[in-house]
Coordinates of N, CA and C in Angstrom, one line a residue:
M1 N 132.5 60.5 71.4 CA 133.5 60.5 70.3 C 133.4 61.8 69.5
A2 N 134.5 62.2 68.8 CA 134.5 63.4 68.0 C 133.5 63.2 66.8
E3 N 132.9 64.3 66.4 CA 131.9 64.3 65.3 C 132.5 63.7 64.0
P4 N 131.7 63.1 63.2 CA 132.2 62.6 61.9 C 132.7 63.8 61.1
T5 N 133.7 63.5 60.3 CA 134.4 64.6 59.6 C 133.5 65.2 58.5
A6 N 132.4 64.6 58.1 CA 131.5 65.2 57.2 C 130.8 66.4 57.8
S7 N 130.8 66.5 59.2 CA 130.2 67.6 59.9 C 131.2 68.7 60.3
V8 N 132.4 68.6 59.7 CA 133.4 69.6 60.0 C 133.6 70.6 58.9
L9 N 133.6 71.9 59.3 CA 133.9 73.0 58.3 C 135.2 73.6 58.7
V10 N 136.1 73.7 57.7 CA 137.4 74.4 57.9 C 137.3 75.8 57.3
V11 N 137.4 76.8 58.1 CA 137.3 78.2 57.6 C 138.7 78.7 57.3
V12 N 138.9 79.1 56.0 CA 140.2 79.5 55.5 C 140.1 80.9 55.0
P13 N 140.5 81.9 55.8 CA 140.5 83.3 55.3 C 141.7 83.5 54.3
T14 N 141.4 84.3 53.2 CA 142.5 84.5 52.2 C 142.5 86.0 51.8
Y15 N 143.8 86.4 51.6 CA 144.0 87.7 51.0 C 145.4 87.6 50.3
N16 N 145.3 87.6 49.0 CA 146.5 87.4 48.2 C 147.2 86.1 48.5
E17 N 146.5 85.0 48.4 CA 147.0 83.7 48.7 C 146.9 82.7 47.5
R18 N 146.8 83.3 46.3 CA 146.6 82.5 45.1 C 147.6 81.3 45.0
D19 N 148.8 81.5 45.3 CA 149.8 80.4 45.1 C 149.7 79.4 46.2
N20 N 149.1 79.7 47.3 CA 149.1 78.8 48.4 C 147.8 78.0 48.5
L21 N 146.7 78.5 48.0 CA 145.4 78.0 48.2 C 145.2 76.5 47.7
E22 N 145.5 76.3 46.5 CA 145.2 74.9 45.9 C 146.1 73.9 46.6
P23 N 147.4 74.1 46.8 CA 148.2 73.1 47.6 C 147.7 72.9 49.0
L24 N 147.2 73.9 49.6 CA 146.6 73.8 51.0 C 145.4 72.9 51.0
L25 N 144.5 73.1 50.0 CA 143.3 72.3 50.0 C 143.6 70.9 49.6
T26 N 144.5 70.7 48.7 CA 144.9 69.3 48.4 C 145.4 68.6 49.6
R27 N 146.3 69.2 50.4 CA 146.8 68.6 51.6 C 145.7 68.3 52.6
L28 N 144.8 69.3 52.8 CA 143.8 69.2 53.7 C 142.9 68.0 53.4
H29 N 142.5 67.9 52.2 CA 141.6 66.8 51.8 C 142.3 65.4 51.7
T30 N 143.6 65.5 51.7 CA 144.3 64.2 51.8 C 144.3 63.8 53.3
A31 N 144.4 64.7 54.2 CA 144.4 64.4 55.6 C 143.0 64.1 56.1
V32 N 142.0 64.8 55.7 CA 140.6 64.6 56.2 C 139.7 64.8 54.9
P33 N 139.5 63.7 54.2 CA 138.8 63.7 52.9 C 137.4 64.3 53.0
A34 N 136.7 64.0 54.1 CA 135.3 64.4 54.2 C 135.0 65.8 54.7
A35 N 136.1 66.5 55.1 CA 135.9 67.8 55.7 C 135.5 68.8 54.6
H36 N 134.6 69.7 54.9 CA 134.2 70.8 54.0 C 135.1 72.0 54.3
V37 N 135.2 72.9 53.3 CA 136.1 74.1 53.4 C 135.3 75.3 53.0
L38 N 135.4 76.3 53.8 CA 134.9 77.6 53.4 C 136.0 78.6 53.2
V39 N 136.3 79.0 52.0 CA 137.3 80.0 51.7 C 136.6 81.4 51.9
V40 N 137.2 82.2 52.8 CA 136.6 83.6 53.0 C 137.6 84.6 52.4
D41 N 137.3 85.1 51.2 CA 138.3 85.9 50.5 C 137.9 87.4 50.6
D42 N 138.9 88.2 50.9 CA 138.6 89.6 51.1 C 139.0 90.4 49.8
A43 N 138.4 90.0 48.7 CA 138.6 90.7 47.4 C 140.1 90.8 47.1
S44 N 140.8 89.7 47.2 CA 142.2 89.6 46.9 C 142.5 90.2 45.5
P45 N 143.4 91.1 45.3 CA 143.7 91.7 44.0 C 144.5 90.7 43.2
D46 N 145.1 89.6 43.8 CA 145.9 88.7 43.0 C 145.1 87.6 42.3
G47 N 143.8 87.6 42.5 CA 142.9 86.6 41.9 C 142.6 85.4 42.7
T48 N 142.9 85.5 44.0 CA 142.7 84.3 44.9 C 141.2 83.9 44.9
G49 N 140.3 84.9 44.9 CA 138.9 84.7 44.9 C 138.4 83.9 43.7
E50 N 138.9 84.3 42.6 CA 138.6 83.7 41.3 C 139.1 82.2 41.3
L51 N 140.3 82.0 41.8 CA 140.8 80.6 41.9 C 139.9 79.8 42.8
A52 N 139.5 80.4 43.9 CA 138.7 79.7 44.9 C 137.4 79.3 44.3
D53 N 136.8 80.2 43.5 CA 135.5 79.8 42.8 C 135.8 78.6 41.8
K54 N 136.9 78.6 41.1 CA 137.2 77.5 40.2 C 137.3 76.2 41.0
L55 N 138.0 76.3 42.1 CA 138.2 75.1 42.9 C 136.9 74.6 43.5
A56 N 136.0 75.5 43.9 CA 134.7 75.2 44.4 C 133.8 74.5 43.3
A57 N 133.9 75.1 42.1 CA 133.1 74.5 41.0 C 133.5 73.1 40.7
A58 N 134.7 72.7 41.0 CA 135.2 71.3 40.7 C 135.1 70.4 41.9
D59 N 134.7 70.9 43.1 CA 134.7 70.1 44.3 C 133.6 70.6 45.2
S60 N 132.6 69.7 45.5 CA 131.5 70.1 46.3 C 131.8 70.3 47.7
R61 N 133.0 69.9 48.1 CA 133.4 70.1 49.5 C 133.9 71.5 49.8
V62 N 134.1 72.3 48.7 CA 134.7 73.6 48.8 C 133.6 74.7 48.5
R63 N 133.6 75.7 49.4 CA 132.7 76.8 49.1 C 133.5 78.1 49.3
V64 N 132.9 79.2 48.7 CA 133.6 80.5 48.8 C 132.7 81.6 49.3
L65 N 133.2 82.4 50.2 CA 132.5 83.6 50.7 C 133.3 84.8 50.3
H66 N 132.8 85.6 49.4 CA 133.5 86.8 49.0 C 133.1 88.0 49.8
R67 N 134.1 88.7 50.3 CA 133.8 89.9 51.0 C 134.3 91.2 50.3
A68 N 133.8 92.3 50.6 CA 134.0 93.5 49.8 C 135.4 94.0 49.8
G69 N 136.2 93.7 50.8 CA 137.5 94.2 50.9 C 138.2 93.7 52.1
K70 N 139.5 94.0 52.3 CA 140.3 93.5 53.4 C 139.9 94.1 54.7
A71 N 139.3 93.3 55.6 CA 138.8 93.8 56.9 C 139.4 93.1 58.1
G72 N 140.4 92.3 57.9 CA 141.1 91.7 59.0 C 140.8 90.2 59.2
L73 N 141.8 89.5 59.8 CA 141.6 88.1 60.0 C 140.5 87.7 60.9
G74 N 140.3 88.5 62.0 CA 139.2 88.2 62.9 C 137.9 88.3 62.3
A75 N 137.7 89.4 61.5 CA 136.4 89.6 60.9 C 136.1 88.5 59.9
A76 N 137.2 88.0 59.2 CA 137.0 86.9 58.2 C 136.6 85.6 58.9
Y77 N 137.2 85.3 60.0 CA 136.8 84.1 60.8 C 135.4 84.2 61.3
L78 N 135.0 85.4 61.8 CA 133.7 85.6 62.3 C 132.6 85.4 61.2
A79 N 133.0 85.9 60.0 CA 132.0 85.7 58.9 C 131.9 84.2 58.6
G80 N 133.0 83.5 58.7 CA 133.0 82.0 58.5 C 132.2 81.3 59.5
F81 N 132.4 81.7 60.8 CA 131.6 81.1 61.9 C 130.1 81.3 61.7
S82 N 129.7 82.5 61.2 CA 128.3 82.8 61.0 C 127.8 81.9 59.9
E83 N 128.5 81.7 58.9 CA 128.1 80.8 57.8 C 127.9 79.3 58.3
A84 N 128.9 78.9 59.2 CA 128.8 77.5 59.7 C 127.6 77.3 60.6
L85 N 127.3 78.3 61.4 CA 126.1 78.2 62.3 C 124.8 78.3 61.6
Q86 N 124.8 78.7 60.4 CA 123.5 78.7 59.6 C 123.2 77.4 59.0
E87 N 124.2 76.5 59.1 CA 124.1 75.1 58.6 C 124.2 74.1 59.8
E88 N 124.5 72.9 59.4 CA 124.5 71.8 60.4 C 125.8 71.4 60.9
Y89 N 126.9 72.1 60.6 CA 128.2 71.7 61.0 C 128.3 71.7 62.5
Q90 N 129.0 70.6 63.0 CA 129.1 70.4 64.4 C 130.5 70.8 64.9
V91 N 131.5 70.9 64.0 CA 132.8 71.3 64.4 C 133.3 72.4 63.3
V92 N 133.9 73.5 63.8 CA 134.4 74.5 63.0 C 135.9 74.7 63.3
V93 N 136.7 74.7 62.2 CA 138.2 74.7 62.4 C 138.7 76.0 61.8
E94 N 139.6 76.7 62.5 CA 140.3 77.8 61.9 C 141.6 77.3 61.2
M95 N 141.9 77.7 60.0 CA 143.2 77.4 59.4 C 143.6 78.5 58.5
D96 N 144.8 79.0 58.7 CA 145.4 80.0 57.8 C 145.8 79.4 56.5
A97 N 145.7 80.3 55.4 CA 146.0 79.8 54.1 C 147.5 79.8 53.7
D98 N 148.3 80.3 54.6 CA 149.7 80.4 54.2 C 150.6 79.2 54.4
G99 N 149.9 78.1 54.9 CA 150.7 76.9 55.1 C 151.4 76.8 56.5
S100 N 151.2 77.8 57.3 CA 151.9 77.7 58.6 C 151.2 76.7 59.5
H101 N 149.9 76.5 59.3 CA 149.2 75.4 60.0 C 149.2 74.2 59.1
A102 N 149.8 73.1 59.5 CA 149.9 71.9 58.7 C 148.6 71.2 58.7
P103 N 147.9 71.0 57.5 CA 146.7 70.3 57.4 C 146.8 68.8 58.0
E104 N 148.0 68.3 57.9 CA 148.3 66.9 58.4 C 148.0 66.8 59.9
D105 N 148.0 68.0 60.6 CA 147.7 68.0 62.1 C 146.3 67.9 62.4
L106 N 145.4 68.2 61.4 CA 144.0 68.3 61.6 C 143.4 67.0 62.2
P107 N 143.7 65.8 61.8 CA 143.1 64.6 62.5 C 143.3 64.6 64.0
A108 N 144.5 65.0 64.4 CA 144.8 65.0 65.9 C 143.9 66.0 66.6
L109 N 143.7 67.2 66.0 CA 142.8 68.2 66.6 C 141.4 67.7 66.7
L110 N 140.9 67.1 65.7 CA 139.5 66.5 65.7 C 139.4 65.4 66.7
A111 N 140.4 64.5 66.8 CA 140.3 63.5 67.8 C 140.3 64.0 69.2
A112 N 141.0 65.1 69.4 CA 141.0 65.6 70.8 C 139.7 66.2 71.2
L113 N 138.8 66.4 70.3 CA 137.4 66.9 70.7 C 136.6 65.9 71.4
D114 N 137.1 64.6 71.5 CA 136.4 63.6 72.3 C 136.2 64.1 73.7
D115 N 137.1 64.8 74.3 CA 137.0 65.3 75.7 C 137.3 66.8 75.8
A116 N 137.0 67.5 74.8 CA 137.2 69.0 74.8 C 136.1 69.7 74.0
D117 N 136.0 71.0 74.2 CA 135.1 71.8 73.5 C 135.8 72.7 72.5
L118 N 137.1 73.0 72.9 CA 137.9 73.8 72.0 C 139.3 73.1 72.1
V119 N 139.9 72.8 70.9 CA 141.2 72.3 70.8 C 142.1 73.2 70.1
I120 N 143.2 73.6 70.7 CA 144.2 74.5 70.2 C 145.5 73.8 69.8
G121 N 145.9 74.0 68.5 CA 147.1 73.5 68.1 C 148.3 74.3 68.6
S122 N 149.2 73.7 69.3 CA 150.3 74.5 70.0 C 151.7 74.0 69.7
R123 N 152.6 74.9 69.6 CA 154.0 74.5 69.5 C 154.6 74.3 70.9
Y124 N 153.9 74.7 72.0 CA 154.5 74.7 73.3 C 154.3 73.4 74.0
V125 N 153.4 72.5 73.6 CA 153.2 71.3 74.3 C 154.2 70.2 73.7
P126 N 154.5 69.2 74.5 CA 155.5 68.2 74.0 C 155.1 67.7 72.6
G127 N 156.0 67.6 71.7 CA 155.7 67.2 70.3 C 155.5 68.3 69.4
G128 N 155.2 69.5 69.9 CA 155.0 70.7 69.0 C 156.4 71.2 68.6
R129 N 156.4 71.8 67.4 CA 157.7 72.4 66.9 C 157.5 73.5 65.9
V130 N 158.5 74.2 65.7 CA 158.5 75.3 64.7 C 159.6 75.1 63.6
V131 N 159.2 75.4 62.4 CA 160.1 75.2 61.3 C 160.2 76.5 60.5
N132 N 161.4 77.1 60.6 CA 161.8 78.3 59.8 C 161.0 79.5 60.1
W133 N 160.5 79.6 61.3 CA 159.8 80.8 61.7 C 160.7 81.8 62.2
P134 N 160.6 83.1 61.9 CA 161.4 84.2 62.4 C 161.0 84.4 63.9
V135 N 161.9 85.0 64.6 CA 161.8 85.2 66.0 C 160.5 86.0 66.4
H136 N 160.2 87.1 65.6 CA 159.1 87.9 66.0 C 157.8 87.2 65.9
R137 N 157.7 86.2 65.0 CA 156.4 85.5 64.9 C 156.4 84.4 66.0
S138 N 157.6 83.9 66.3 CA 157.7 82.8 67.2 C 157.2 83.2 68.6
W139 N 157.6 84.4 69.0 CA 157.2 84.8 70.4 C 155.8 85.3 70.4
L140 N 155.3 85.8 69.3 CA 154.0 86.4 69.3 C 152.9 85.4 69.3
S141 N 153.1 84.2 68.7 CA 152.0 83.3 68.5 C 152.2 82.1 69.4
R142 N 151.3 81.8 70.3 CA 151.3 80.6 71.1 C 150.6 79.5 70.5
G143 N 149.4 79.8 70.0 CA 148.6 78.7 69.3 C 148.3 79.1 67.9
G144 N 148.0 78.1 67.1 CA 147.7 78.3 65.7 C 146.3 77.9 65.4
N145 N 146.2 76.9 64.5 CA 144.8 76.5 64.1 C 144.1 75.9 65.3
R146 N 142.8 75.9 65.3 CA 142.0 75.4 66.4 C 140.7 74.9 65.9
A147 N 140.1 74.0 66.7 CA 138.8 73.4 66.4 C 137.8 73.6 67.5
F148 N 136.7 74.2 67.1 CA 135.6 74.5 68.0 C 134.4 73.5 67.9
R149 N 133.9 73.1 69.0 CA 132.6 72.4 68.9 C 131.5 73.5 68.6
R150 N 130.5 73.2 67.9 CA 129.4 74.1 67.6 C 128.9 74.9 68.8
Q151 N 128.7 74.2 69.9 CA 128.2 74.8 71.1 C 129.0 76.0 71.6
V152 N 130.3 76.0 71.4 CA 131.1 77.1 71.9 C 130.8 78.3 71.1
L153 N 130.7 78.2 69.8 CA 130.4 79.4 68.9 C 128.9 79.9 69.1
E154 N 128.0 78.9 69.4 CA 126.7 79.3 69.7 C 126.5 80.1 71.0
E155 N 127.3 79.8 72.0 CA 127.1 80.4 73.3 C 128.0 81.6 73.5
L156 N 129.1 81.8 72.8 CA 129.9 83.0 73.0 C 129.3 84.1 72.3
A157 N 129.5 85.3 72.8 CA 128.9 86.5 72.2 C 129.8 87.0 71.1
L158 N 129.7 86.3 69.9 CA 130.6 86.6 68.8 C 130.5 88.0 68.3
A159 N 129.4 88.6 68.5 CA 129.2 90.0 68.0 C 130.0 91.0 68.8
D160 N 130.5 90.6 70.0 CA 131.3 91.5 70.9 C 132.8 91.3 70.6
V161 N 133.2 90.4 69.8 CA 134.6 90.1 69.5 C 135.1 91.2 68.5
A162 N 136.0 92.1 69.0 CA 136.5 93.1 68.2 C 138.0 92.9 67.7
S163 N 138.6 91.9 68.3 CA 140.0 91.7 68.0 C 140.2 91.3 66.5
Q164 N 141.3 91.8 66.0 CA 141.7 91.5 64.6 C 143.1 90.8 64.7
G165 N 143.6 90.5 63.5 CA 144.9 89.9 63.4 C 145.0 88.6 64.2
Y166 N 146.2 88.4 64.7 CA 146.5 87.1 65.4 C 146.0 87.2 66.8
C167 N 145.6 88.4 67.3 CA 145.0 88.5 68.6 C 143.6 87.9 68.7
F168 N 143.0 87.7 67.5 CA 141.7 87.1 67.5 C 141.6 85.7 68.1
Q169 N 142.7 84.9 67.8 CA 142.7 83.6 68.4 C 142.8 83.6 69.9
V170 N 143.6 84.5 70.4 CA 143.8 84.6 71.8 C 142.5 85.0 72.5
D171 N 141.8 86.0 71.8 CA 140.5 86.5 72.3 C 139.5 85.4 72.4
M172 N 139.4 84.6 71.4 CA 138.4 83.5 71.4 C 138.7 82.4 72.4
A173 N 140.0 82.1 72.6 CA 140.4 81.1 73.6 C 140.1 81.7 75.0
W174 N 140.4 82.9 75.2 CA 140.1 83.6 76.5 C 138.6 83.5 76.8
R175 N 137.8 83.9 75.9 CA 136.3 83.8 76.1 C 135.8 82.4 76.4
A176 N 136.4 81.4 75.7 CA 136.0 80.1 75.9 C 136.3 79.6 77.3
V177 N 137.5 80.0 77.8 CA 138.0 79.6 79.1 C 137.1 80.3 80.2
Q178 N 136.8 81.6 80.0 CA 136.0 82.3 80.9 C 134.5 81.8 81.0
A179 N 134.1 81.2 79.9 CA 132.7 80.6 79.8 C 132.7 79.2 80.4
G180 N 133.8 78.7 80.8 CA 133.8 77.4 81.4 C 133.9 76.2 80.4
F181 N 134.2 76.4 79.2 CA 134.4 75.3 78.2 C 135.7 74.6 78.4
R182 N 135.7 73.3 78.0 CA 136.9 72.5 78.2 C 137.9 72.8 77.0
V183 N 139.1 73.2 77.4 CA 140.1 73.6 76.4 C 141.3 72.7 76.5
R184 N 141.7 72.1 75.3 CA 142.9 71.3 75.3 C 143.9 71.8 74.3
E185 N 145.2 71.6 74.5 CA 146.2 71.9 73.5 C 146.8 70.5 73.0
V186 N 147.0 70.5 71.7 CA 147.7 69.4 71.1 C 148.9 69.9 70.3
P187 N 149.9 69.0 70.2 CA 151.1 69.5 69.4 C 150.9 69.6 67.9
I188 N 151.4 70.6 67.3 CA 151.4 70.8 65.9 C 152.7 71.4 65.5
T189 N 152.9 71.4 64.2 CA 154.1 72.0 63.6 C 153.8 73.3 62.9
F190 N 154.5 74.4 63.3 CA 154.4 75.7 62.6 C 155.4 75.8 61.6
T191 N 155.1 76.2 60.4 CA 156.0 76.3 59.3 C 155.9 77.7 58.7
E192 N 157.0 78.4 58.5 CA 157.0 79.7 57.8 C 156.5 79.5 56.3
R193 N 155.8 80.4 55.8 CA 155.2 80.3 54.5 C 156.4 80.3 53.5
E194 N 156.1 79.5 52.4 CA 157.1 79.4 51.3 C 156.8 80.4 50.1
R195 N 155.5 80.7 50.0 CA 155.0 81.6 48.9 C 154.2 82.7 49.4
G196 N 154.3 83.9 48.8 CA 153.5 85.0 49.2 C 154.2 85.8 50.3
S197 N 153.5 86.9 50.8 CA 154.1 87.7 51.8 C 153.3 87.6 53.1
S198 N 153.9 87.8 54.2 CA 153.2 87.7 55.5 C 152.3 88.9 55.7
K199 N 151.2 88.7 56.4 CA 150.3 89.8 56.7 C 150.6 90.5 58.1
M200 N 151.7 90.0 58.7 CA 152.1 90.5 60.0 C 152.5 92.0 59.9
S201 N 152.0 92.8 60.8 CA 152.4 94.2 60.8 C 152.6 94.8 62.2
H202 N 153.1 96.0 62.3 CA 153.3 96.6 63.6 C 152.0 96.8 64.3
T203 N 150.9 97.1 63.5 CA 149.6 97.3 64.1 C 149.1 96.0 64.7
I204 N 149.3 94.9 64.0 CA 148.9 93.6 64.6 C 149.6 93.2 65.8
V205 N 150.9 93.4 65.8 CA 151.7 93.2 67.0 C 151.3 94.0 68.2
A206 N 151.1 95.3 67.9 CA 150.7 96.3 69.0 C 149.3 95.9 69.6
E207 N 148.4 95.5 68.7 CA 147.1 95.1 69.2 C 147.2 93.9 70.1
A208 N 147.9 92.9 69.7 CA 148.1 91.7 70.5 C 148.7 92.0 71.8
L209 N 149.8 92.8 71.9 CA 150.4 93.1 73.1 C 149.5 93.9 74.1
W210 N 148.7 94.8 73.5 CA 147.8 95.7 74.3 C 146.7 94.8 74.9
R211 N 146.0 94.1 74.0 CA 144.9 93.3 74.5 C 145.3 92.2 75.5
V212 N 146.3 91.5 75.2 CA 146.7 90.4 76.1 C 147.2 90.9 77.4
T213 N 147.9 92.1 77.4 CA 148.3 92.7 78.7 C 147.1 93.1 79.5
R214 N 146.1 93.7 78.8 CA 144.9 94.1 79.5 C 144.1 93.0 80.1
W215 N 144.0 91.9 79.3 CA 143.3 90.7 79.9 C 144.0 90.1 81.1
G216 N 145.4 90.1 81.0 CA 146.1 89.5 82.1 C 146.0 90.4 83.3
A217 N 146.0 91.7 83.2 CA 145.9 92.6 84.3 C 144.5 92.5 84.9
A218 N 143.5 92.3 84.1 CA 142.1 92.2 84.6 C 142.0 90.9 85.4
R219 N 142.7 89.8 85.0 CA 142.6 88.6 85.7 C 143.3 88.7 87.0
V220 N 144.4 89.3 87.1 CA 145.2 89.5 88.3 C 144.3 90.3 89.3
L221 N 143.7 91.4 88.8 CA 142.9 92.3 89.7 C 141.7 91.5 90.2
H222 N 141.1 90.6 89.4 CA 140.0 89.8 89.8 C 140.4 88.9 91.0
R223 N 141.6 88.2 90.8 CA 142.0 87.3 91.8 C 142.3 88.0 93.1
V224 N 142.9 89.2 93.0 CA 143.2 90.0 94.2 C 141.9 90.4 94.9
G225 N 140.9 90.8 94.1 CA 139.7 91.2 94.7 C 139.0 90.0 95.4
V226 N 139.0 88.8 94.8 CA 138.4 87.6 95.4 C 139.1 87.3 96.7
R227 N 140.4 87.4 96.8 CA 141.1 87.1 98.0 C 140.8 88.1 99.1
S228 N 140.6 89.3 98.7 CA 140.4 90.4 99.7 C 138.9 90.5 100.1
G229 N 138.1 89.8 99.3 CA 136.6 89.8 99.6 C 135.9 90.9 99.0
S230 N 136.6 91.7 98.2 CA 135.9 92.9 97.6 C 135.2 92.5 96.3
V231 N 135.4 91.3 95.8 CA 134.7 90.9 94.6 C 133.9 89.7 94.9
R232 N 132.6 89.7 94.5 CA 131.7 88.5 94.7 C 131.9 87.6 93.5
T233 N 131.8 86.3 93.8 CA 131.9 85.3 92.7 C 130.7 84.4 92.8

């Protein structure tokens, strides 16, 4: 069975998400009351970090990790993973602060860990849907929030993960598949943010296209090599 929710840590990276943070945490703890949350704030100039500290002071389930400056989504998640592995959490969840990942979907992700090591929330499986997302985000993102069993993060070479932006999630899923972990997709709802501005940029899009294309090409070349006998498995 999936681990008790008291052993779950939800990592929420923030940069200028002051208006979104408190509503997100309220919804999250309504959906999974026992889950703990680690807010990883990259010195948000809008005061998100200070608000996170206030919320943490009022709720023992919430903690805050302050970083010196904006260093990217991937680096923020990796910092959160490192914190989780220093403690006894058995499940670590990625969740964006902008509300695009519905906290109400979290129980389904956790339940799916009964027979998986990594569960990816997806709009592409039956039951998944998109609400008010612009086309450029819709085609770029296949999966959103995800839940990792502790073993996955312990065994993957996290220090080698260099991807930033939304490519980070693809990179982690790719590494988990390559390592032989069980990966499942469950349907979730993606919703465009109502408050604040998107962190999507041309650089993030370019990185995602470049890295995903490279991984796909490497996979094809590997398969061709196996069929021709030029690659040992």
